[in-house]
Amino acid sequence: MSAVMNHHEARVATEDLIYREARLLDEKKWQDWLALYTEDALFWMPSWAGEYETISDPELELNLIYLKDRSHLEDRVFRLETGESFASVPMARTVHVVGGVTVDAVDNAEIRARASWIVHSYGIHGGITRGGWYEYTLRRGGDTLRIARKKITMIDDKLVGPVDFFHV
Amino acid sequence: MLKKNRIASFVDDRDGQFRVDRSIYLDDELFNAEMEFLFEGGWVYLAHESQIREPGDYFSTRIGRQPVFVVRKRDGGIAGHINACAHRGATLVPFEQGRANAFVCRFHGWSFNHDGRCIKIKGEETGAYPDGDPKERYPLTPIARLESYRGFIFASLKAEVPPLKEWLGPAHTWIDLLADQAPQGLEVVRGASTYTVLGNWKLQAENGADGYHVSTVHGVFAKTVANRQEKNKIDGMGKTEAGRMTGNVNSGSYHFGNGHLGVWAQHTTPQVRPSWRQKDRLDKEFAPERVEWMLNRGRNLFLFPNVFIMDNPSSQIRTLNPIAPGICEVTVRCVAPVGEAPDARAARMRKFEDFYLTSGMATSDDLAALEAVHTGGGARAARWNDFSRGMTAIRHGSEDADGAGIGLVPDLMTSNWDHEALYHGFYRVWKERLLAGAAA
């Protein structure tokens, strides 16, 4: 990966990474999925504060998920892998469909991008389809591109069944 | 309509055994009776005053099956109305929360003030109404009773109910324990989550006051926290949770009376509670027994039939909104002291997110467990759910030396949150209220 990256190269690299993440989640390859994240990665899904807006201050307001480094994502994976989470046995099958990838900014250090997602899951609650947007900050380092920040806006509320990191 | 002998048959309340018929979670006729006689026939929790701070601020929800809203009036008082236009019944308030000088129906343009008086009929002069001011004949229907206790707003669609404080009874002591941590009052923190439980509302009521499931259902949460501690050498909150999950701490379970329930468990590291930094003030203002109850004990309070107020390392208002026998919408909000230090508030929110949400690592498991009970309830060949645990450890009223420290004289209690005797109180009140309403 060259230090100078044009917009087109950035979009291709971003799409590669986002699609790869979607696939690893659907295949439940949790350790490979974790490796896509930087150690200090932020994983954030805000709650809704009204019909039109989510909360805006994740520190002092209510989030659905707000994990401020990768170790917390590792906790989530640990919990699933124990096989002792009532909500996670049996675990839903999922398919992530990600599209509309747009790169908002690219420099030598980072790419900022956005995408739309629909996840269809199937489990004990039957088929459930949820959707929303991703906002990514991807960190460039040598030949690697890793996720330093992922904000998930899920448009759904009145949620049926568990919503863990792999359902969105 | 549901007959009295059928209602009586749902609860098997004898010496040495307490059971309920699993069909109580599934029965359509019973569900309608519950809505009429419990939710729409007595006090229910509605909202917190901090959600309607300024004049015109409104909050809309439902009481049982009926849409309602409350609004802060210009004089600072609170009015509550059925959320349906007095003309042809369209809901007046389009948002859950908002601010309005007047409520204008979007169907035919009729307008109502905060008190519910009709102030405009579109085309009144060409309406060919009978003599007199037609507006006077069309006020909004008020919620019959509306009262607040320490910022928590309760409502009753039925006028003939006791005063709120009397209905709360000893349960008010646990509201006080939370409210006294907030010298500037409590506030609902911005943001909320609603989950649709595919299970009966009573299963959610049971689950939030069930200490017995904690070591099994949340064993994995404790294990996850312990693993995090070990890896990151983190201390504090992890210890608190893990300690409580393993169940080797003092605890208690209560039926306060009127169907109100409580469970508590001792914190092993209370100093990680966001309110711990208020300890000096609390020690000065309150008796040691009271401070012990406030800061060293996690408490889940259930106020019959539709709200939990939880005060643990995080704090929560959880409202139950039954939709059908097998569907209950549950909304969770964080409630916290106004003016709390930002780092304390942040800690409170992170603990909430870790544990309390369907996207968290514990409530998701609770919901799966209670939904499994709902599904199991379909096995009609096996009729009974058993609540006999703790049967011979029950104490009544002033026999509870522990509660005496905060003036708490409960209907019944045991000194163990693994016990199920509190549900005897819940289901006796449930049965009596239904019997009082039902046909012979």
XYZ file of C-alpha atoms in Angstrom:
608
model
C 0.000 0.000 0.000
C 1.625 3.199 -1.100
C 1.748 6.189 1.206
C -0.030 8.300 -1.352
C -3.475 6.920 -1.997
C -5.961 8.395 -4.386
C -9.667 8.389 -3.751
C -10.288 5.388 -5.987
C -7.591 3.298 -4.305
C -8.957 4.277 -0.936
C -12.459 3.180 -1.854
C -11.265 -0.175 -3.170
C -9.214 -0.795 -0.021
C -12.138 0.262 2.158
C -14.582 -1.996 0.360
C -12.175 -4.920 0.646
C -11.975 -4.452 4.387
C -15.667 -3.829 5.050
C -16.778 -6.768 2.925
C -14.196 -8.968 4.566
C -15.510 -7.948 7.982
C -19.079 -8.768 6.935
C -18.013 -12.171 5.705
C -16.022 -13.021 8.852
C -19.021 -12.086 11.020
C -21.375 -14.252 8.964
C -18.882 -17.127 9.120
C -18.514 -16.556 12.887
C -14.714 -16.442 12.595
C -14.468 -14.268 15.662
C -10.694 -14.247 16.135
C -10.072 -13.320 12.498
C -12.728 -10.634 12.865
C -11.056 -9.205 15.988
C -7.764 -9.008 14.105
C -9.331 -6.423 11.784
C -9.463 -3.963 14.692
C -6.706 -1.837 16.168
C -6.049 -2.347 19.863
C -7.529 1.034 20.699
C -10.517 0.597 18.392
C -13.821 2.227 19.295
C -17.006 0.237 18.636
C -20.093 2.385 19.083
C -23.843 2.012 18.525
C -25.830 4.952 19.998
C -29.403 4.675 21.270
C -32.232 6.777 19.883
C -33.175 9.968 21.735
C -36.323 10.632 19.704
C -37.953 9.724 16.429
C -35.318 11.576 14.372
C -32.100 11.663 16.364
C -29.756 9.452 18.277
C -27.925 10.579 21.377
C -24.906 12.737 20.595
C -22.638 12.481 23.639
C -21.633 8.831 23.989
C -19.761 9.476 27.240
C -22.684 10.863 29.224
C -25.744 9.538 27.393
C -27.127 6.068 26.742
C -25.605 3.899 24.031
C -26.670 0.474 22.871
C -23.014 -0.506 22.645
C -20.018 1.687 23.499
C -16.741 -0.199 23.741
C -13.650 1.918 23.915
C -10.959 -0.587 23.025
C -10.625 -3.984 21.423
C -10.414 -5.828 24.751
C -14.123 -5.169 25.243
C -14.874 -6.726 21.886
C -12.750 -9.658 23.054
C -15.028 -9.887 26.127
C -18.032 -10.176 23.836
C -16.346 -12.947 21.883
C -15.273 -14.664 25.106
C -18.891 -14.683 26.302
C -20.134 -16.224 23.066
C -17.397 -18.841 23.036
C -18.190 -20.075 26.557
C -21.398 -21.502 25.135
C -23.081 -20.412 28.380
C -24.967 -17.345 27.205
C -28.667 -18.246 27.233
C -29.333 -15.748 24.441
C -26.545 -17.099 22.269
C -27.374 -20.822 22.258
C -28.504 -21.584 19.662
C -26.840 -18.682 17.893
C -28.631 -16.947 15.020
C -27.386 -17.315 11.460
C -26.725 -13.961 9.842
C -26.113 -12.466 6.447
C -24.663 -8.976 6.188
C -25.384 -7.034 3.021
C -23.227 -3.925 2.867
C -23.403 -1.331 0.133
C -23.190 2.321 -0.693
C -19.595 2.556 0.417
C -18.420 6.149 0.156
C -15.054 7.513 1.175
C -15.336 10.892 2.870
C -11.677 11.585 3.536
C -8.300 10.016 2.987
C -4.844 11.033 4.136
C -1.579 9.304 4.949
C -2.840 8.066 8.276
C -6.536 7.325 7.900
C -9.512 6.721 5.681
C -12.946 7.848 6.765
C -15.817 6.076 5.073
C -19.493 5.354 5.347
C -21.690 2.466 4.202
C -25.245 1.203 4.471
C -26.078 -2.200 5.904
C -28.874 -4.674 6.136
C -28.452 -7.751 8.297
C -30.919 -10.556 8.002
C -30.707 -13.011 10.864
C -32.494 -16.246 11.485
C -32.781 -17.942 14.841
C -35.310 -18.877 17.503
C -37.175 -15.601 16.857
C -37.525 -16.467 13.171
C -36.251 -14.192 10.441
C -35.412 -10.652 11.492
C -34.159 -7.906 9.206
C -32.528 -4.797 10.600
C -30.670 -2.000 8.859
C -28.667 1.142 9.261
C -25.402 2.896 8.528
C -21.766 2.314 9.343
C -19.242 5.077 9.810
C -15.677 3.829 9.754
C -12.306 5.264 10.515
C -9.658 2.976 9.060
C -6.047 3.369 10.125
C -3.269 2.898 7.630
C -0.016 1.356 8.755
C 2.545 -0.024 6.310
C 0.688 -2.539 4.201
C -2.199 -2.890 6.581
C -5.529 -1.188 6.955
C -7.368 -1.768 10.218
C -10.550 -0.528 11.842
C -9.884 2.185 14.435
C -13.489 3.289 14.829
C -16.825 1.833 13.832
C -20.037 3.680 14.552
C -23.215 1.755 13.868
C -26.521 3.551 13.571
C -29.312 0.984 13.663
C -32.614 2.482 12.538
C -34.662 -0.197 14.321
C -36.050 -0.019 17.843
C -38.519 -2.226 19.771
C -35.924 -4.909 19.262
C -36.868 -8.563 19.148
C -34.183 -10.932 20.403
C -30.598 -10.142 21.318
C -28.570 -7.636 19.318
C -24.902 -8.421 19.680
C -21.962 -7.179 17.611
C -22.608 -9.780 14.910
C -26.303 -8.971 14.452
C -25.504 -5.475 13.121
C -65.869 -12.847 30.504
C -63.520 -14.597 32.864
C -65.323 -16.324 35.746
C -64.206 -16.060 39.367
C -63.738 -19.799 39.852
C -61.414 -19.928 36.837
C -59.316 -17.025 38.185
C -59.106 -18.719 41.575
C -57.927 -21.952 39.910
C -54.829 -20.224 38.434
C -53.095 -20.003 41.813
C -52.454 -23.065 43.998
C -51.792 -21.416 47.359
C -51.599 -24.026 50.115
C -49.428 -24.733 53.135
C -46.159 -26.146 51.899
C -46.577 -25.280 48.253
C -47.158 -22.286 45.996
C -47.788 -22.807 42.296
C -49.290 -20.912 39.384
C -50.917 -22.336 36.299
C -48.692 -21.784 33.249
C -51.725 -20.796 31.188
C -51.694 -17.415 32.971
C -48.941 -16.411 30.561
C -50.882 -17.447 27.468
C -54.595 -16.875 27.974
C -56.231 -14.170 25.819
C -59.293 -13.757 28.014
C -57.139 -13.407 31.104
C -54.936 -10.846 29.357
C -57.936 -8.651 28.622
C -59.046 -8.925 32.261
C -55.528 -7.933 33.394
C -55.603 -4.881 31.160
C -59.052 -3.845 32.417
C -58.685 -4.516 36.147
C -54.936 -4.138 36.769
C -53.468 -1.728 34.217
C -56.590 0.335 33.480
C -58.172 -0.200 36.897
C -55.628 1.241 39.310
C -52.350 3.060 39.790
C -49.630 2.551 37.177
C -46.292 4.287 36.657
C -46.389 6.786 33.796
C -43.249 8.901 33.484
C -40.580 10.797 35.382
C -41.013 14.537 35.960
C -37.622 15.266 34.391
C -39.062 14.123 31.064
C -41.492 17.075 31.071
C -39.464 19.917 32.587
C -40.636 23.021 30.699
C -44.188 24.331 30.096
C -45.659 22.516 27.106
C -43.330 19.526 27.384
C -45.338 16.391 26.843
C -44.716 12.655 27.120
C -47.013 10.115 25.499
C -47.395 6.460 26.375
C -50.169 3.999 27.108
C -52.018 2.866 30.194
C -52.899 -0.716 29.424
C -54.429 -0.548 25.975
C -55.230 3.176 26.093
C -53.036 5.912 24.605
C -52.420 8.786 27.024
C -50.120 11.754 27.444
C -49.007 14.035 30.241
C -48.032 17.678 29.797
C -46.287 20.275 31.976
C -48.652 23.217 32.373
C -47.645 26.876 32.468
C -48.332 26.991 36.217
C -45.860 24.131 36.750
C -48.542 21.536 37.387
C -48.998 18.384 35.351
C -52.097 17.478 33.347
C -52.815 14.096 31.821
C -55.267 13.228 29.070
C -56.400 10.367 26.912
C -54.394 10.783 23.706
C -57.405 10.865 21.400
C -59.137 13.898 19.906
C -62.492 14.618 21.556
C -63.977 14.898 18.057
C -63.249 11.673 16.170
C -60.512 10.054 18.163
C -57.270 10.543 16.217
C -54.234 10.541 18.480
C -53.257 14.140 19.184
C -49.608 13.757 20.007
C -47.465 12.463 17.152
C -44.206 12.026 19.060
C -43.302 10.226 22.237
C -41.859 13.446 23.614
C -42.122 17.031 22.453
C -43.223 20.561 23.314
C -46.509 22.199 22.326
C -48.348 25.405 23.252
C -51.598 23.700 22.299
C -52.534 20.328 20.875
C -53.890 20.602 17.355
C -55.542 17.543 15.869
C -54.044 16.821 12.466
C -57.304 15.290 11.231
C -59.825 18.177 11.384
C -57.778 20.877 13.069
C -59.492 21.029 16.451
C -57.271 22.506 19.171
C -56.953 21.833 22.895
C -55.013 23.615 25.602
C -52.811 21.971 28.224
C -55.816 21.566 30.537
C -57.616 19.668 27.798
C -60.168 22.389 27.082
C -61.216 22.646 23.429
C -60.070 26.087 22.252
C -60.815 25.853 18.549
C -63.193 23.997 16.279
C -62.248 24.502 12.656
C -65.197 26.183 10.878
C -67.179 26.470 14.092
C -69.314 29.292 12.656
C -70.460 27.206 9.664
C -70.788 24.011 11.693
C -74.528 24.409 12.363
C -73.988 23.192 15.929
C -76.834 23.445 18.468
C -77.031 26.640 20.568
C -74.246 27.542 22.950
C -70.466 27.260 22.628
C -69.850 23.808 21.124
C -66.231 23.886 22.366
C -67.484 23.495 25.914
C -68.902 20.096 25.064
C -65.616 18.678 23.786
C -62.865 18.632 26.399
C -60.218 15.919 26.243
C -60.888 13.070 28.639
C -58.598 13.540 31.635
C -56.650 10.762 33.271
C -58.759 10.286 36.397
C -55.907 10.458 38.927
C -52.401 11.787 38.560
C -49.882 12.052 41.393
C -46.127 12.245 41.752
C -43.956 10.710 44.386
C -40.426 12.168 44.487
C -40.494 12.872 40.761
C -42.072 9.604 39.666
C -45.473 10.266 38.064
C -48.214 7.689 38.566
C -51.673 7.626 37.007
C -54.969 5.841 37.330
C -57.763 5.709 34.775
C -60.063 4.750 37.621
C -60.945 7.548 40.056
C -61.693 5.371 43.088
C -58.177 4.482 44.192
C -56.361 5.224 47.440
C -53.901 8.148 47.571
C -50.638 7.282 45.813
C -48.536 7.221 48.990
C -50.950 4.808 50.618
C -50.886 2.521 47.580
C -47.084 2.557 47.488
C -47.061 1.653 51.169
C -43.701 0.381 52.454
C -42.342 0.279 48.887
C -41.902 4.070 49.093
C -38.908 3.451 51.378
C -36.946 2.047 48.448
C -37.867 5.000 46.203
C -36.565 7.225 49.008
C -33.261 5.324 49.107
C -32.663 6.296 45.478
C -34.117 9.809 45.594
C -32.104 10.712 48.708
C -28.908 10.209 46.688
C -29.992 13.137 44.493
C -30.174 16.421 46.437
C -30.950 18.284 43.185
C -33.432 15.629 42.080
C -33.223 12.708 39.694
C -33.230 12.926 35.916
C -33.808 10.510 33.075
C -30.612 10.435 31.030
C -30.958 11.109 27.300
C -31.465 7.974 25.193
C -33.555 4.844 25.680
C -33.956 1.340 24.387
C -37.137 -0.635 23.875
C -37.200 -4.349 23.462
C -40.109 -6.480 22.407
C -40.191 -9.502 24.661
C -41.891 -12.518 23.135
C -43.196 -13.492 26.524
C -45.925 -12.492 28.951
C -45.540 -9.265 30.960
C -45.638 -11.201 34.258
C -42.511 -13.099 33.224
C -40.685 -9.769 32.928
C -42.151 -8.745 36.303
C -40.914 -12.001 37.841
C -37.494 -11.897 36.209
C -36.502 -8.428 37.407
C -37.200 -9.427 41.010
C -35.646 -12.879 40.766
C -32.381 -13.344 42.617
C -32.396 -17.089 42.115
C -31.572 -17.004 38.381
C -28.581 -14.715 38.789
C -25.910 -17.317 39.490
C -27.038 -19.471 36.552
C -28.188 -17.042 33.839
C -25.556 -14.414 34.697
C -22.799 -16.845 35.616
C -21.438 -16.175 32.135
C -21.441 -12.423 32.772
C -19.460 -12.983 35.976
C -17.083 -15.268 34.130
C -16.604 -12.687 31.367
C -15.931 -9.921 33.886
C -13.524 -12.149 35.803
C -11.717 -12.936 32.565
C -11.456 -9.227 31.783
C -10.098 -8.534 35.268
C -7.514 -11.251 34.971
C -6.362 -10.082 31.551
C -6.311 -6.357 32.238
C -5.692 -6.445 35.982
C -8.806 -4.318 36.392
C -10.245 -4.046 39.854
C -13.434 -2.607 41.241
C -16.676 -2.914 39.327
C -15.712 -6.350 38.104
C -15.366 -7.557 41.655
C -18.744 -6.168 42.635
C -20.573 -7.907 39.857
C -18.648 -11.128 40.092
C -19.184 -11.262 43.845
C -22.911 -10.833 43.545
C -23.190 -13.317 40.707
C -21.609 -16.099 42.718
C -24.292 -15.569 45.335
C -22.077 -15.588 48.444
C -23.348 -12.279 49.778
C -26.105 -11.109 52.089
C -29.380 -10.554 50.327
C -33.121 -10.340 50.789
C -36.407 -10.540 48.954
C -39.632 -8.681 49.692
C -43.287 -8.458 49.004
C -43.944 -4.963 50.336
C -47.696 -5.239 49.805
C -50.079 -4.381 46.921
C -48.002 -6.561 44.573
C -44.828 -4.441 44.969
C -41.639 -6.515 45.062
C -38.011 -5.994 45.979
C -34.753 -7.902 45.948
C -31.400 -6.717 47.201
C -27.864 -8.075 47.380
C -24.806 -6.792 49.204
C -22.073 -5.089 47.190
C -18.623 -6.501 47.747
C -16.975 -3.281 46.540
C -19.569 -0.530 47.088
C -16.916 2.159 46.567
C -17.283 1.696 42.790
C -20.900 2.828 42.908
C -21.267 6.254 41.263
C -22.991 7.530 44.430
C -20.170 6.370 46.729
C -18.479 9.768 46.462
C -21.533 11.246 48.201
C -20.865 9.077 51.240
C -19.661 11.922 53.473
C -22.810 13.945 52.826
C -25.060 10.910 53.248
C -23.309 9.930 56.500
C -24.027 13.417 57.840
C -27.638 13.562 56.706
C -28.884 10.046 57.303
C -28.737 7.286 59.900
C -26.063 4.618 59.342
C -28.694 1.941 58.610
C -30.107 4.096 55.846
C -26.706 4.779 54.285
C -25.979 1.051 54.449
C -29.180 0.381 52.476
C -28.382 3.165 49.979
C -24.759 2.534 49.175
C -23.932 -1.044 50.134
C -26.914 -2.811 48.647
C -28.007 -3.220 45.048
C -31.784 -3.062 44.877
C -34.427 -3.915 42.290
C -37.851 -2.493 43.135
C -40.954 -3.561 41.223
C -44.063 -1.408 41.526
C -47.133 -3.344 40.504
C -47.944 -3.776 37.681
C -45.647 -1.981 35.279
C -42.336 -0.537 36.468
C -38.981 -1.478 37.905
C -36.801 1.094 39.609
C -33.337 -0.388 39.959
C -30.468 1.070 41.958
C -27.286 -0.887 41.455
C -23.872 0.223 40.183
C -26.085 1.574 37.437
C -29.677 2.707 37.864
C -32.733 2.184 35.778
C -36.425 2.833 35.162
C -37.839 -0.141 33.268
C -41.440 0.135 32.100
C -43.591 -2.776 30.968
C -46.064 -2.206 28.190
C -48.043 -5.389 27.482
C -49.252 -5.748 23.892
C -50.728 -9.261 23.938
C -50.399 -12.342 26.180
C -47.163 -13.286 24.423
C -45.780 -9.816 23.651
C -44.535 -7.154 26.042
C -42.705 -3.991 25.053
C -40.165 -3.021 27.676
C -38.425 0.364 27.705
C -35.298 0.937 29.734
C -33.972 4.351 30.716
C -31.130 5.372 32.978
C -32.157 7.515 35.942
C -29.405 9.419 37.740
C -28.840 12.308 40.141
C -28.949 15.780 38.567
C -25.534 17.402 38.736
C -23.627 14.127 39.006
C -19.896 14.448 38.278
C -19.144 13.558 34.643
C -16.855 10.648 35.486
C -19.432 9.182 37.873
C -22.134 9.616 35.259
C -19.963 7.991 32.590
C -19.295 5.016 34.883
C -23.015 4.696 35.528
C -23.769 4.677 31.790
C -21.053 2.156 30.911
C -22.348 -0.246 33.574
C -25.863 0.193 32.208
C -24.700 -0.645 28.692
C -22.664 -3.652 29.795
C -25.523 -5.255 31.676
C -29.009 -3.875 31.091
C -29.653 -3.826 27.361
C -30.723 -6.448 24.879
C -27.480 -5.400 23.190
C -25.684 -5.914 26.512
C -24.252 -9.032 28.102
C -26.886 -9.843 30.742
C -30.377 -8.543 29.929
C -30.162 -10.356 26.591
C -29.739 -13.603 28.544
C -32.610 -12.696 30.909
C -34.921 -12.196 27.976
C -33.919 -15.484 26.401
C -34.618 -17.239 29.711
C -38.039 -15.716 30.239
C -38.982 -16.305 26.609
C -38.039 -19.950 27.153
C -40.457 -20.021 30.108
C -43.140 -18.563 27.884
C -42.533 -21.222 25.259
C -42.441 -23.918 27.935
C -45.789 -22.627 29.183
C -47.268 -23.962 25.979
C -46.744 -27.464 27.338
C -50.210 -27.641 28.862
C -49.745 -31.258 29.831
C -47.396 -29.978 32.546
C -49.560 -27.415 34.293
C -47.661 -25.729 37.149
C -44.828 -23.265 37.754
C -43.482 -23.695 41.268
C -42.630 -20.846 43.676
C -42.201 -22.846 46.882
C -38.560 -21.996 47.492
C -38.130 -20.132 50.798
C -41.512 -21.289 52.038
C -40.442 -21.944 55.636
C -38.195 -18.871 55.929
C -40.940 -16.254 55.515
C -41.180 -13.411 58.003
C -43.924 -10.808 58.206
C -44.100 -7.130 59.080
C -42.062 -6.126 62.096
C -40.330 -9.532 62.211
C -38.013 -7.999 59.583
C -35.351 -6.448 61.821
C -33.303 -5.474 58.778
C -36.050 -3.356 57.227
C -36.812 -1.690 60.568
C -33.682 0.456 60.104
C -35.410 2.369 57.305
C -38.949 2.134 58.655
C -39.780 -0.704 56.307
C -42.571 -2.981 57.527
C -43.259 -5.382 54.667
C -46.103 -7.798 54.018
C -43.562 -10.623 53.819
C -39.858 -11.164 53.251
C -37.046 -13.680 53.476
C -33.372 -12.945 54.067
C -32.292 -14.531 50.816
C -32.783 -13.308 47.262
C -32.682 -16.922 46.096
C -36.123 -17.347 47.657
C -39.383 -17.173 45.729
C -41.830 -16.296 48.509
C -42.086 -12.698 47.258
C -44.084 -14.008 44.306
C -46.740 -15.319 46.698
C -47.508 -11.710 47.490
C -47.487 -10.745 43.817
C -49.827 -13.521 42.747
C -52.183 -13.121 45.722
C -52.643 -9.444 44.900
C -52.920 -10.273 41.200
C -55.648 -12.816 41.938
C -57.557 -10.603 44.394
C -57.556 -7.634 42.009
C -58.857 -9.817 39.167
C -61.467 -11.445 41.387
C -62.692 -8.038 42.533
C -63.273 -7.025 38.936
C -64.501 -10.266 37.431
C -68.029 -11.539 36.961
C -69.363 -14.186 39.329
